[in-house]
Amino acid sequence: MARKFNVGTRKSALAMIQAEIVHTDLKKSYPDTYFEIHPMNTMGDKDQTTALSKFGTKALWTSELEAQLLDGSLDMIVHCLKDLPTKLPDKCIIGCILEREDPRDVLIMKKGLTQKSLAELPNGAVVGTSSLRRSSQIKRNYPNLKLKDVRGNVGSRLNKLDADDGGYSCLILAAAGIKRMGWDSRITSYLDSKSDGHYYAVGQGALAIEIREGDDETLSLIKILSNQASTLATLAERSLMRSLEGGCSVPIGVESTWVENDRLMIRAIVVSLDGSRCIQTERVDQVLNIDEAEGFGQRIAQDLVEKGAVTILDEIKSNQHVTG
């Protein structure tokens, strides 16, 4: 009888598509092995009204799935890497990171509006986002715009945007999710550091497979899906964030580019909640393996600390504690 591997995922439409991507790739490589997808709702799925910044836990999208991984009900979990805390529960590890989709954020305008960029929006136009990272950067770069929280899956957010009484002019979302849903036509423009002063989230655009530590059978099975360039870049980003967190999730923006085959450039930014202050840094270094990626991220974090990022981060953490 063929061995069966149980694959965990969130129940949202996007999460299911991402699990299917992994399922399809595994079946191509192991046609005689059976993979079964097990969807479930997490805390973040169950509460669709509370602003993401108000939650007191970083494991918003993962803890229920990880409990089933640890008790043996699941063999692996498919995650958006940006949703995976940088410190995993004991006995849980990242087994592999797949090739990264476009990591940038995108601007999506309300149907009927003709503007093509944030800069073209009139004073007081409302931008929908639930992300502290996105909102602080918009406050910094476009202080004339207003921000309004928006929760729900990608489809429901777009419905809220287009509703006559929705009150939004546009949304800021991750390009990867829009593309995986097949909604590329809704993308108005891509945001980046050069044109918009906008940086994306750590790990954004990459899928990761979480497994139990010591499960060599599953590890050897999924390694075929691993992408070296995406793995090293995202692990460097996660090392940067882990070095700065101190137990709280912090809204760090990054932009990573391979400038040569083995040289990685990372730009990183920390912005105060009101957008008035920011700390930026940029580094290029040779990154050949996971240890070098971890060290590279730590050096970028140290650069930010030396430039004064701790003051901003402490204010953000204090705000999260008060409102969480």
Short mmCIF file of C-alpha atoms in Angstrom, two decimals:
data_model
loop_
_atom_site.label_atom_id
_atom_site.label_comp_id
_atom_site.label_asym_id
_atom_site.label_seq_id
_atom_site.Cartn_x
_atom_site.Cartn_y
_atom_site.Cartn_z
CA MET A 1 0.00 0.00 0.00
CA ALA A 2 1.33 3.43 -0.97
CA ARG A 3 2.55 5.65 1.86
CA LYS A 4 0.21 8.58 2.59
CA PHE A 5 1.47 12.02 3.59
CA ASN A 6 -0.95 14.43 5.24
CA VAL A 7 -0.55 18.05 4.15
CA GLY A 8 -1.95 20.82 6.36
CA THR A 9 -3.11 24.23 5.21
CA ARG A 10 -5.45 27.04 6.13
CA LYS A 11 -8.94 26.90 4.62
CA SER A 12 -8.85 30.18 2.70
CA ALA A 13 -9.08 30.03 -1.09
CA LEU A 14 -5.53 31.35 -1.48
CA ALA A 15 -4.12 28.91 1.08
CA MET A 16 -5.83 26.02 -0.70
CA ILE A 17 -4.35 27.10 -4.04
CA GLN A 18 -0.91 27.24 -2.43
CA ALA A 19 -1.34 23.78 -0.95
CA GLU A 20 -2.40 22.52 -4.38
CA ILE A 21 0.79 23.98 -5.88
CA VAL A 22 2.83 21.88 -3.46
CA HIS A 23 0.56 18.85 -3.92
CA THR A 24 0.90 19.00 -7.72
CA ASP A 25 4.69 19.36 -7.58
CA LEU A 26 5.02 16.45 -5.16
CA LYS A 27 2.76 14.20 -7.27
CA LYS A 28 4.88 14.95 -10.34
CA SER A 29 7.98 13.85 -8.47
CA TYR A 30 6.38 10.94 -6.59
CA PRO A 31 3.45 9.61 -8.68
CA ASP A 32 3.13 6.46 -6.57
CA THR A 33 2.87 8.34 -3.26
CA TYR A 34 -0.44 9.59 -1.88
CA PHE A 35 -0.72 13.15 -0.57
CA GLU A 36 -3.90 14.31 1.17
CA ILE A 37 -4.64 17.97 1.89
CA HIS A 38 -6.24 18.77 5.26
CA PRO A 39 -7.57 22.36 5.50
CA MET A 40 -8.45 24.03 8.80
CA ASN A 41 -9.29 27.46 10.16
CA THR A 42 -6.73 29.24 12.31
CA MET A 43 -7.18 32.05 14.82
CA GLY A 44 -6.58 34.65 12.12
CA ASP A 45 -9.23 33.04 9.91
CA LYS A 46 -11.84 32.84 12.67
CA ASP A 47 -11.56 36.51 13.69
CA GLN A 48 -12.14 38.62 10.59
CA THR A 49 -12.81 41.93 12.36
CA THR A 50 -9.92 42.65 14.74
CA ALA A 51 -7.08 44.66 13.20
CA LEU A 52 -4.03 42.47 12.68
CA SER A 53 -1.89 44.87 14.72
CA LYS A 54 -4.14 44.29 17.75
CA PHE A 55 -3.50 40.56 18.00
CA GLY A 56 -1.12 39.65 20.80
CA THR A 57 0.36 36.59 19.10
CA LYS A 58 2.67 36.12 16.15
CA ALA A 59 1.37 32.60 15.50
CA LEU A 60 -1.92 33.96 14.23
CA TRP A 61 -2.07 31.73 11.16
CA THR A 62 -0.05 28.74 12.33
CA SER A 63 -0.56 27.50 15.90
CA GLU A 64 -3.57 25.21 15.31
CA LEU A 65 -1.85 23.59 12.33
CA GLU A 66 1.40 23.15 14.26
CA ALA A 67 -0.44 21.36 17.07
CA GLN A 68 -1.61 18.77 14.54
CA LEU A 69 1.87 18.53 13.05
CA LEU A 70 3.36 17.81 16.45
CA ASP A 71 0.77 15.17 17.36
CA GLY A 72 1.41 13.32 14.10
CA SER A 73 -1.93 14.10 12.43
CA LEU A 74 -0.05 16.06 9.76
CA ASP A 75 3.28 15.34 8.08
CA MET A 76 3.79 18.83 6.68
CA ILE A 77 2.19 22.28 6.56
CA VAL A 78 2.21 24.64 3.59
CA HIS A 79 2.60 28.27 4.66
CA CYS A 80 3.09 31.70 3.19
CA LEU A 81 6.55 32.26 4.62
CA LYS A 82 5.69 35.81 5.67
CA ASP A 83 2.99 34.40 7.98
CA LEU A 84 5.42 32.04 9.70
CA PRO A 85 6.95 33.44 12.92
CA THR A 86 10.75 33.61 12.89
CA LYS A 87 10.83 31.51 16.07
CA LEU A 88 9.04 28.21 15.53
CA PRO A 89 7.70 25.91 18.27
CA ASP A 90 10.07 23.30 19.65
CA LYS A 91 10.34 20.28 17.34
CA CYS A 92 9.09 22.26 14.30
CA ILE A 93 11.41 23.28 11.46
CA ILE A 94 11.21 24.72 7.96
CA GLY A 95 11.80 21.73 5.69
CA CYS A 96 12.09 23.68 2.46
CA ILE A 97 11.34 27.01 0.79
CA LEU A 98 10.03 26.99 -2.76
CA GLU A 99 10.95 29.36 -5.58
CA ARG A 100 9.72 32.81 -4.68
CA GLU A 101 6.86 34.45 -6.56
CA ASP A 102 7.03 38.24 -7.09
CA PRO A 103 7.64 39.55 -3.54
CA ARG A 104 6.42 43.10 -4.13
CA ASP A 105 3.27 44.77 -2.91
CA VAL A 106 0.76 45.97 -5.48
CA LEU A 107 -1.72 48.81 -5.73
CA ILE A 108 -5.27 47.84 -6.70
CA MET A 109 -7.62 50.70 -7.53
CA LYS A 110 -11.37 50.64 -7.02
CA LYS A 111 -13.18 49.78 -10.24
CA GLY A 112 -14.01 52.96 -12.13
CA LEU A 113 -11.14 55.05 -10.80
CA THR A 114 -8.59 56.20 -13.37
CA GLN A 115 -5.59 56.87 -11.13
CA LYS A 116 -2.60 54.60 -11.72
CA SER A 117 -0.46 55.32 -8.66
CA LEU A 118 -0.64 56.46 -5.04
CA ALA A 119 0.87 59.78 -6.10
CA GLU A 120 -2.11 60.46 -8.39
CA LEU A 121 -4.73 59.99 -5.67
CA PRO A 122 -6.45 63.14 -4.37
CA ASN A 123 -5.96 64.39 -0.83
CA GLY A 124 -7.96 62.34 1.65
CA ALA A 125 -8.30 59.28 -0.58
CA VAL A 126 -8.64 56.12 1.53
CA VAL A 127 -6.09 53.32 1.27
CA GLY A 128 -7.12 49.93 2.64
CA THR A 129 -4.55 47.85 4.51
CA SER A 130 -4.29 45.86 7.75
CA SER A 131 -0.49 45.94 7.80
CA LEU A 132 1.52 48.18 10.12
CA ARG A 133 4.43 47.94 7.69
CA ARG A 134 2.34 49.16 4.76
CA SER A 135 0.49 51.84 6.70
CA SER A 136 3.62 53.36 8.23
CA GLN A 137 5.31 53.53 4.83
CA ILE A 138 2.25 55.15 3.24
CA LYS A 139 2.10 57.72 6.06
CA ARG A 140 5.75 58.49 5.42
CA ASN A 141 5.55 58.76 1.63
CA TYR A 142 1.96 59.96 1.13
CA PRO A 143 0.87 61.87 4.26
CA ASN A 144 -2.06 63.37 2.32
CA LEU A 145 -3.78 59.97 2.10
CA LYS A 146 -5.97 58.31 4.73
CA LEU A 147 -5.71 54.72 5.93
CA LYS A 148 -8.51 52.33 6.80
CA ASP A 149 -8.21 48.81 8.13
CA VAL A 150 -9.46 46.02 5.86
CA ARG A 151 -9.72 42.37 6.89
CA GLY A 152 -10.84 39.18 5.20
CA ASN A 153 -9.49 36.95 2.47
CA VAL A 154 -8.28 38.45 -0.80
CA GLY A 155 -11.63 38.02 -2.54
CA SER A 156 -13.64 39.65 0.24
CA ARG A 157 -11.18 42.55 0.40
CA LEU A 158 -11.65 43.20 -3.31
CA ASN A 159 -15.42 43.07 -2.84
CA LYS A 160 -15.14 45.64 -0.04
CA LEU A 161 -12.98 47.83 -2.30
CA ASP A 162 -15.47 47.78 -5.17
CA ALA A 163 -18.61 48.18 -3.05
CA ASP A 164 -20.39 51.51 -3.54
CA ASP A 165 -20.42 52.08 0.21
CA GLY A 166 -17.00 50.56 0.89
CA GLY A 167 -15.21 53.85 1.38
CA TYR A 168 -11.91 52.67 -0.12
CA SER A 169 -10.11 54.19 -3.11
CA CYS A 170 -7.54 51.42 -3.31
CA LEU A 171 -5.95 48.48 -1.54
CA ILE A 172 -2.32 47.49 -0.99
CA LEU A 173 -1.87 43.71 -1.24
CA ALA A 174 0.89 41.20 -1.94
CA ALA A 175 1.48 40.57 -5.64
CA ALA A 176 2.04 36.86 -5.03
CA GLY A 177 -1.44 36.24 -3.65
CA ILE A 178 -3.14 38.16 -6.45
CA LYS A 179 -1.17 36.24 -9.07
CA ARG A 180 -1.81 32.85 -7.50
CA MET A 181 -5.53 33.61 -7.46
CA GLY A 182 -5.35 34.47 -11.17
CA TRP A 183 -6.42 38.07 -10.65
CA ASP A 184 -3.44 39.76 -12.33
CA SER A 185 -5.80 42.01 -14.30
CA ARG A 186 -6.76 43.82 -11.08
CA ILE A 187 -3.19 44.99 -10.45
CA THR A 188 -2.91 48.73 -11.10
CA SER A 189 0.81 49.08 -10.35
CA TYR A 190 3.69 47.44 -8.49
CA LEU A 191 5.27 49.19 -5.52
CA ASP A 192 9.03 49.25 -4.96
CA SER A 193 11.69 51.26 -3.17
CA LYS A 194 12.78 53.33 -6.16
CA SER A 195 9.42 54.54 -7.47
CA ASP A 196 7.34 54.56 -4.28
CA GLY A 197 9.79 54.29 -1.38
CA HIS A 198 7.94 51.08 -0.53
CA TYR A 199 9.45 47.87 0.85
CA TYR A 200 7.81 44.46 1.14
CA ALA A 201 7.47 42.06 4.07
CA VAL A 202 10.11 39.59 5.21
CA GLY A 203 9.59 36.32 3.33
CA GLN A 204 6.81 37.74 1.16
CA GLY A 205 6.07 35.79 -2.02
CA ALA A 206 7.67 32.53 -0.86
CA LEU A 207 5.95 29.31 0.17
CA ALA A 208 7.49 27.24 2.96
CA ILE A 209 6.85 23.70 4.12
CA GLU A 210 7.02 23.18 7.88
CA ILE A 211 7.74 19.68 9.22
CA ARG A 212 8.60 17.93 12.48
CA GLU A 213 12.23 18.04 13.52
CA GLY A 214 13.76 14.60 12.99
CA ASP A 215 11.24 13.53 10.33
CA ASP A 216 13.92 12.58 7.83
CA GLU A 217 11.47 10.76 5.55
CA THR A 218 9.36 13.86 4.92
CA LEU A 219 12.43 16.09 4.76
CA SER A 220 14.06 14.00 2.04
CA LEU A 221 10.76 13.91 0.15
CA ILE A 222 10.20 17.66 -0.01
CA LYS A 223 13.80 18.73 -0.60
CA ILE A 224 13.21 18.33 -4.34
CA LEU A 225 10.97 21.41 -4.18
CA SER A 226 13.59 23.63 -2.52
CA ASN A 227 14.96 26.67 -4.37
CA GLN A 228 18.43 27.72 -3.27
CA ALA A 229 18.29 31.41 -4.22
CA SER A 230 14.89 31.93 -2.61
CA THR A 231 15.92 29.97 0.48
CA LEU A 232 19.06 32.00 1.13
CA ALA A 233 17.43 35.38 0.47
CA THR A 234 14.40 34.72 2.67
CA LEU A 235 16.42 33.13 5.48
CA ALA A 236 18.63 36.24 5.51
CA GLU A 237 15.50 38.38 5.78
CA ARG A 238 14.13 36.20 8.59
CA SER A 239 17.44 36.38 10.44
CA LEU A 240 17.27 40.18 10.22
CA MET A 241 13.76 40.21 11.67
CA ARG A 242 14.54 37.64 14.36
CA SER A 243 17.49 39.73 15.52
CA LEU A 244 15.26 42.77 16.02
CA GLU A 245 12.05 41.26 17.36
CA GLY A 246 12.70 40.60 21.02
CA GLY A 247 9.49 38.63 21.31
CA CYS A 248 7.26 41.00 19.34
CA SER A 249 6.46 41.08 15.66
CA VAL A 250 7.96 44.20 14.10
CA PRO A 251 7.00 45.83 10.76
CA ILE A 252 10.30 45.72 8.93
CA GLY A 253 10.35 46.37 5.18
CA VAL A 254 12.92 44.70 2.95
CA GLU A 255 13.97 44.44 -0.67
CA SER A 256 16.33 41.62 -1.69
CA THR A 257 18.16 41.25 -4.99
CA TRP A 258 20.82 38.86 -6.22
CA VAL A 259 23.32 41.20 -7.90
CA GLU A 260 25.58 38.36 -8.98
CA ASN A 261 25.26 34.60 -8.74
CA ASP A 262 26.38 34.55 -5.11
CA ARG A 263 26.14 38.17 -3.93
CA LEU A 264 22.96 39.24 -2.20
CA MET A 265 21.88 42.86 -1.72
CA ILE A 266 19.28 43.62 0.94
CA ARG A 267 17.77 47.01 1.63
CA ALA A 268 15.87 47.26 4.90
CA ILE A 269 13.73 49.93 6.53
CA VAL A 270 12.05 50.52 9.87
CA VAL A 271 9.42 53.29 9.94
CA SER A 272 7.71 54.82 12.96
CA LEU A 273 3.96 54.22 13.23
CA ASP A 274 3.17 57.82 12.30
CA GLY A 275 5.60 57.76 9.36
CA SER A 276 7.62 60.70 10.66
CA ARG A 277 10.89 58.83 11.20
CA CYS A 278 12.64 56.00 9.44
CA ILE A 279 15.90 54.11 9.59
CA GLN A 280 17.27 52.56 6.41
CA THR A 281 20.28 50.48 5.52
CA GLU A 282 21.69 48.56 2.59
CA ARG A 283 24.26 45.76 2.41
CA VAL A 284 25.75 43.53 -0.26
CA ASP A 285 27.63 40.37 0.63
CA GLN A 286 28.49 36.93 -0.62
CA VAL A 287 25.92 34.40 0.59
CA LEU A 288 26.69 30.78 -0.28
CA ASN A 289 24.87 28.81 2.39
CA ILE A 290 22.36 29.00 5.23
CA ASP A 291 24.94 29.96 7.86
CA GLU A 292 26.12 32.87 5.71
CA ALA A 293 22.51 33.93 5.12
CA GLU A 294 21.86 33.95 8.88
CA GLY A 295 25.00 35.98 9.54
CA PHE A 296 24.17 38.43 6.75
CA GLY A 297 20.75 39.10 8.24
CA GLN A 298 22.26 39.66 11.68
CA ARG A 299 24.72 42.22 10.26
CA ILE A 300 21.89 44.13 8.59
CA ALA A 301 20.01 44.15 11.88
CA GLN A 302 23.10 45.50 13.63
CA ASP A 303 23.36 48.26 11.01
CA LEU A 304 19.78 49.29 11.78
CA VAL A 305 20.43 49.19 15.52
CA GLU A 306 23.53 51.36 15.18
CA LYS A 307 21.51 53.91 13.20
CA GLY A 308 18.90 54.16 15.96
CA ALA A 309 16.19 51.69 14.95
CA VAL A 310 15.72 50.45 18.52
CA THR A 311 13.95 53.67 19.55
CA ILE A 312 11.37 53.24 16.80
CA LEU A 313 10.98 49.52 17.45
CA ASP A 314 10.47 50.06 21.18
CA GLU A 315 7.70 52.56 20.42
CA ILE A 316 6.02 50.07 18.07
CA LYS A 317 6.27 47.25 20.63
CA SER A 318 4.88 49.53 23.35
CA ASN A 319 1.93 50.41 21.13
CA GLN A 320 1.28 46.74 20.39
CA HIS A 321 1.33 45.98 24.11
CA VAL A 322 -1.12 48.76 24.89
CA THR A 323 -3.54 47.92 22.07
CA GLY A 324 -3.06 44.16 21.89
#
